[in-house]
Amino acid sequence: MATEIMMAKNPTLLRERQNIAVARGGLVGAQKRPNPEFQLSSESYPLFDSHPGPLINNSETILAFSQTIETAGKRGKRTAVAMQDVQVSQSSLEDVIRQLKLELKSRYFAVSLAKAQYDLAQGIVSEYDKVVKVNEARYKQGEVSGFEFSRLQTERLRFFNDVVEAELQLKNSKVALLELLGADPGITDFDVTDTLNSASPSIALPDLQQQALQARADLIAQRQRVERGSQEIRLQKSEAVPNITPSFGYKRTFNQNTVAFGVNIPIPLFNRNQGGVAQANAQLEQQRYEQTRVELEVRRDVQQAFNSVQAQNQRVEALQKTYVPSARRARDIAESSYRLGALELIGFLDVQRAYREALRTYNQALFDQRAAVALLEAAIGKDLPK
């Protein structure tokens, strides 16, 4: 749902779509033939004579039409270049969509993380308040010193600050998500349905790199630029062949009506568009080097994203199987021991902080795992199977 909204309303995407319209406009222009020319001229009229007489009978009047005929297939080659421009603009748009989808996933998961941290902070405060309430009764009965009870109340500020900061982060992450969707950032009364928990896909690295080399839109666009460079060389070579401009018309010489016709052919004696061909060849070499660079960049992106996914999977697994259960057991034991008087306040507070930090770290690890998978999907240019 969020992707559809972004595709319809994101200003960056709407702006980039206009590049396709621009390229298509260039294609329309490239397909057109030169316009015909109309010529009307009159000369040799004795304007300064005493009695020059009628213009039509005492001058040379020419009325002619001419049409430039493009040679060497210039129009077709020009059209081929323009068609490549359209394809490049379409692939460039797909690359923008790829990057925006990555940003959308990052901001969406940021909302999920903020929500998880907010729920965690509220839960910890709620549990802590139960301990405070029990100790308040013990304090009134003289079982707990005033200093210890005040220290317990003061420590609550740390957990309360977590709630405030988590709520702020949740609101701001929603604003960032709405901005990307092209929506009013003031509308924050919504919730995300996707949680941070998700199974990470298992795919071999060579398969991912091959998929990326076939699917990455920026690499496809660069290959199309190389093809455009080849088409541009053909066009520039055809410019060395002069166009032919035949003309035909009517000529009235004083009282005689005649027919006028002719042909205009430039002689390529000095300029045979050597400069244009040389520039096109150099630009093609540039695009080929750029293609090599992009291919290396794609392989690097996939390798780094794959490494990140592997590392985050290990981190999440360790937290799930070892550290979070251990922190939870320690918290439960500490609460029971503290209520029975077998554990001092400072030890109880240390365990509470460790438990809080373990769960916050776990939520962050889940976010990092989802973000790493999203980065890997962006690196290969398509979503991975669930």
XYZ file of N, CA and C in Angstrom, residues 66 88 105 110 122 133 142 153 185 264 278 286 290-291 301 329 348 356:
54
model
N 11.355 24.776 -52.473
C 12.491 23.860 -52.366
C 12.264 22.920 -51.188
N 16.807 5.133 -22.198
C 17.667 5.543 -21.080
C 16.845 6.254 -20.010
N 11.442 1.653 2.510
C 11.573 0.549 3.463
C 12.314 1.007 4.713
N 11.833 2.232 10.240
C 12.164 3.170 11.317
C 10.937 3.442 12.178
N 7.219 1.810 27.527
C 5.994 1.845 28.331
C 5.870 0.595 29.201
N 5.302 0.642 43.675
C 4.092 0.575 44.489
C 4.271 -0.384 45.664
N 7.771 0.673 57.250
C 9.093 0.771 57.858
C 10.056 -0.313 57.433
N 12.392 5.892 43.387
C 11.550 6.842 42.655
C 12.373 7.656 41.659
N 2.518 15.964 6.412
C 3.275 15.457 7.570
C 2.561 15.656 8.895
N 20.619 22.223 -54.995
C 21.704 22.743 -54.156
C 22.386 21.567 -53.464
N 34.794 12.302 -34.258
C 35.803 12.117 -33.208
C 35.185 12.279 -31.820
N 34.017 6.802 -23.278
C 33.675 7.225 -21.916
C 32.552 6.366 -21.350
N 32.467 3.870 -18.158
C 31.453 4.060 -17.120
C 30.670 2.770 -16.883
N 30.390 2.024 -17.934
C 29.697 0.745 -17.779
C 30.523 -0.217 -16.931
N 28.236 -3.487 -4.261
C 27.016 -3.273 -3.477
C 26.419 -4.594 -3.011
N 15.717 -13.710 32.391
C 15.831 -14.555 33.593
C 16.472 -13.781 34.740
N 19.525 -4.547 42.076
C 18.254 -4.641 41.365
C 18.198 -3.640 40.212
N 16.687 -3.696 30.215
C 16.205 -2.649 29.298
C 17.137 -2.514 28.104
